[in-house]
Short mmCIF file of C-alpha atoms in Angstrom, two decimals:
data_model
loop_
_atom_site.label_atom_id
_atom_site.label_comp_id
_atom_site.label_asym_id
_atom_site.label_seq_id
_atom_site.Cartn_x
_atom_site.Cartn_y
_atom_site.Cartn_z
CA MET A 489 -44.65 -73.80 21.16
CA GLN A 490 -45.19 -73.40 24.44
CA ALA A 491 -41.38 -72.29 24.88
CA THR A 492 -42.33 -69.96 22.39
CA SER A 493 -45.54 -68.01 24.21
CA GLU A 494 -43.44 -68.11 27.28
CA VAL A 495 -40.45 -66.07 25.31
CA ASP A 496 -42.79 -63.93 24.16
CA LYS A 497 -44.63 -63.06 27.40
CA VAL A 498 -41.27 -62.20 28.87
CA PHE A 499 -40.59 -60.46 25.56
CA LEU A 500 -44.05 -58.24 26.17
CA GLN A 501 -42.97 -58.32 29.82
CA ILE A 502 -40.07 -56.26 29.16
CA ILE A 503 -41.32 -54.43 26.50
CA THR A 504 -43.91 -53.19 28.89
CA VAL A 505 -41.34 -52.40 31.68
CA VAL A 506 -39.46 -50.32 29.08
CA GLN A 507 -42.48 -48.47 27.87
CA GLU A 508 -43.84 -48.02 31.59
CA SER A 509 -40.14 -46.69 32.33
CA HIS A 510 -39.90 -44.78 29.50
CA GLU A 511 -43.18 -43.05 30.10
CA ALA A 512 -42.09 -42.29 33.67
CA ILE A 513 -38.59 -40.79 32.78
CA LYS A 514 -40.67 -38.45 30.52
CA ALA A 515 -43.13 -37.63 33.05
CA ALA A 516 -40.12 -36.88 35.56
CA ALA A 517 -38.10 -34.98 32.47
CA LYS A 518 -41.35 -32.52 32.13
CA GLN A 519 -41.24 -32.22 35.85
CA ASP A 520 -37.71 -31.02 36.08
CA GLU A 521 -38.67 -28.93 32.61
CA THR A 522 -41.95 -27.73 34.82
CA ALA A 523 -39.74 -26.76 37.89
CA PHE A 524 -36.85 -25.11 35.70
CA GLN A 525 -39.20 -23.10 34.02
CA ASP A 526 -40.19 -21.69 37.42
CA GLN A 527 -36.94 -21.43 38.73
CA GLN A 528 -36.36 -19.57 35.79
CA ALA A 529 -39.53 -17.12 36.35
CA ALA A 530 -38.81 -16.95 40.02
CA ALA A 531 -35.00 -15.90 38.94
CA GLU A 532 -36.32 -13.30 36.20
CA LYS A 533 -38.80 -12.02 39.11
CA TYR A 534 -35.98 -11.52 41.47
CA ALA A 535 -33.59 -9.87 38.92
CA LYS A 536 -36.16 -7.43 38.35
CA GLU A 537 -36.88 -6.66 41.83
CA ALA A 538 -33.21 -6.02 42.56
CA ALA A 539 -32.93 -4.27 39.47
CA LYS A 540 -35.77 -1.80 40.51
CA GLN A 541 -34.61 -1.93 44.16
CA GLN A 542 -30.62 -0.85 42.68
CA GLU A 543 -32.87 2.31 40.91
CA GLN A 544 -34.38 3.15 43.82
CA ARG A 545 -30.96 3.43 46.14
CA GLU A 546 -29.15 5.16 42.94
CA LEU A 547 -32.41 7.52 43.48
CA GLU A 548 -32.15 8.28 47.15
CA GLU A 549 -28.27 8.39 46.67
CA GLN A 550 -28.60 11.25 44.66
CA LYS A 551 -31.68 12.81 46.71
CA LEU A 552 -28.99 12.62 49.42
CA LYS A 553 -26.57 14.04 47.72
CA LYS A 554 -28.53 17.12 46.52
CA VAL A 555 -29.55 17.53 50.08
CA SER A 556 -26.11 17.41 51.38
CA ASP A 557 -25.24 19.88 48.49
CA GLU A 558 -28.07 22.20 49.44
CA ASN A 559 -26.94 21.70 53.48
CA ARG A 560 -23.62 22.54 52.71
CA ILE A 561 -24.32 25.45 50.27
CA LEU A 562 -26.67 26.82 53.24
CA SER A 563 -24.00 26.18 55.46
CA GLU A 564 -21.54 28.24 53.79
CA SER A 565 -24.37 31.08 53.65
CA VAL A 566 -24.69 30.92 57.54
CA GLN A 567 -21.09 31.02 57.70
CA LYS A 568 -20.88 34.35 55.27
CA VAL A 569 -23.99 35.98 57.18
CA ARG A 570 -22.56 35.56 60.49
CA GLU A 571 -19.08 36.90 59.19
CA GLU A 572 -21.41 39.76 57.52
CA MET A 573 -23.02 39.99 60.84
CA ALA A 574 -19.55 40.14 63.14
CA GLY A 575 -18.27 43.16 60.49
CA LEU A 576 -21.32 45.06 61.11
CA LYS A 577 -21.10 45.13 64.97
CA GLN A 578 -17.85 46.38 64.53
CA ALA A 579 -18.64 48.45 62.42
CA LEU A 580 -21.26 49.42 64.60
CA ALA A 581 -19.44 49.37 67.86
CA GLU A 582 -17.01 51.95 65.69
CA LEU A 583 -19.85 54.60 65.12
CA GLN A 584 -20.98 54.12 68.38
CA LYS A 585 -17.23 55.30 69.26
CA GLN A 586 -17.43 58.05 67.03
CA LYS A 587 -20.95 59.14 68.30
CA ALA A 588 -19.68 59.31 71.55
CA GLY A 589 -16.68 61.39 70.59
CA LEU A 590 -18.61 63.92 68.51
CA GLU A 591 -21.32 64.39 71.77
CA GLU A 592 -18.29 65.30 73.41
CA GLN A 593 -17.04 67.60 71.12
CA LEU A 594 -20.18 68.91 70.88
CA GLN A 595 -20.65 69.13 74.73
CA GLN A 596 -17.06 70.91 74.97
CA ALA A 597 -18.16 73.25 72.04
CA GLN A 598 -21.93 73.99 73.80
CA ALA A 599 -19.97 74.68 76.72
CA GLN A 600 -17.49 77.07 75.05
CA ILE A 601 -20.15 79.15 73.25
CA ALA A 602 -22.10 79.17 76.72
CA LYS A 603 -18.91 80.35 78.13
CA GLN A 604 -18.23 83.01 75.28
CA ALA A 605 -21.80 84.24 75.54
CA ALA A 606 -21.28 84.71 79.22
CA GLN A 607 -18.25 86.66 78.81
CA ALA A 608 -19.51 88.86 76.06
CA ALA A 609 -22.43 89.77 78.19
CA GLN A 610 -19.95 90.33 80.89
CA ALA A 611 -17.98 92.56 78.19
CA ALA A 612 -21.64 94.68 77.06
CA GLN A 613 -22.25 95.11 80.92
CA MET A 614 -18.76 96.98 81.19
#
């Protein structure tokens, strides 16, 4: 009978070891599952952050493109104004030349009128 009792003890020890191993495996699996869930939550958080940053970059790129387009339009406008100013300066120079020519003609006409008036006055005295 003692052999049976020894066998029972061994079986009981084997069952205890198997149960303890099973509990340890369950605990390790639970820890792995918790770690996996934590990693999955972190990955989702990082994915949301990355999407948000991508959206911010796209908005910044749109703003930059808008500013670049506005700068290009302003540069073109400035160039047109400069060209118009150059044209106006050239027209002003032409007008000044015409004015100078007209002033010279006026002086010549006044001199001729004065000369004719003097001649008329001399002729009237005679």
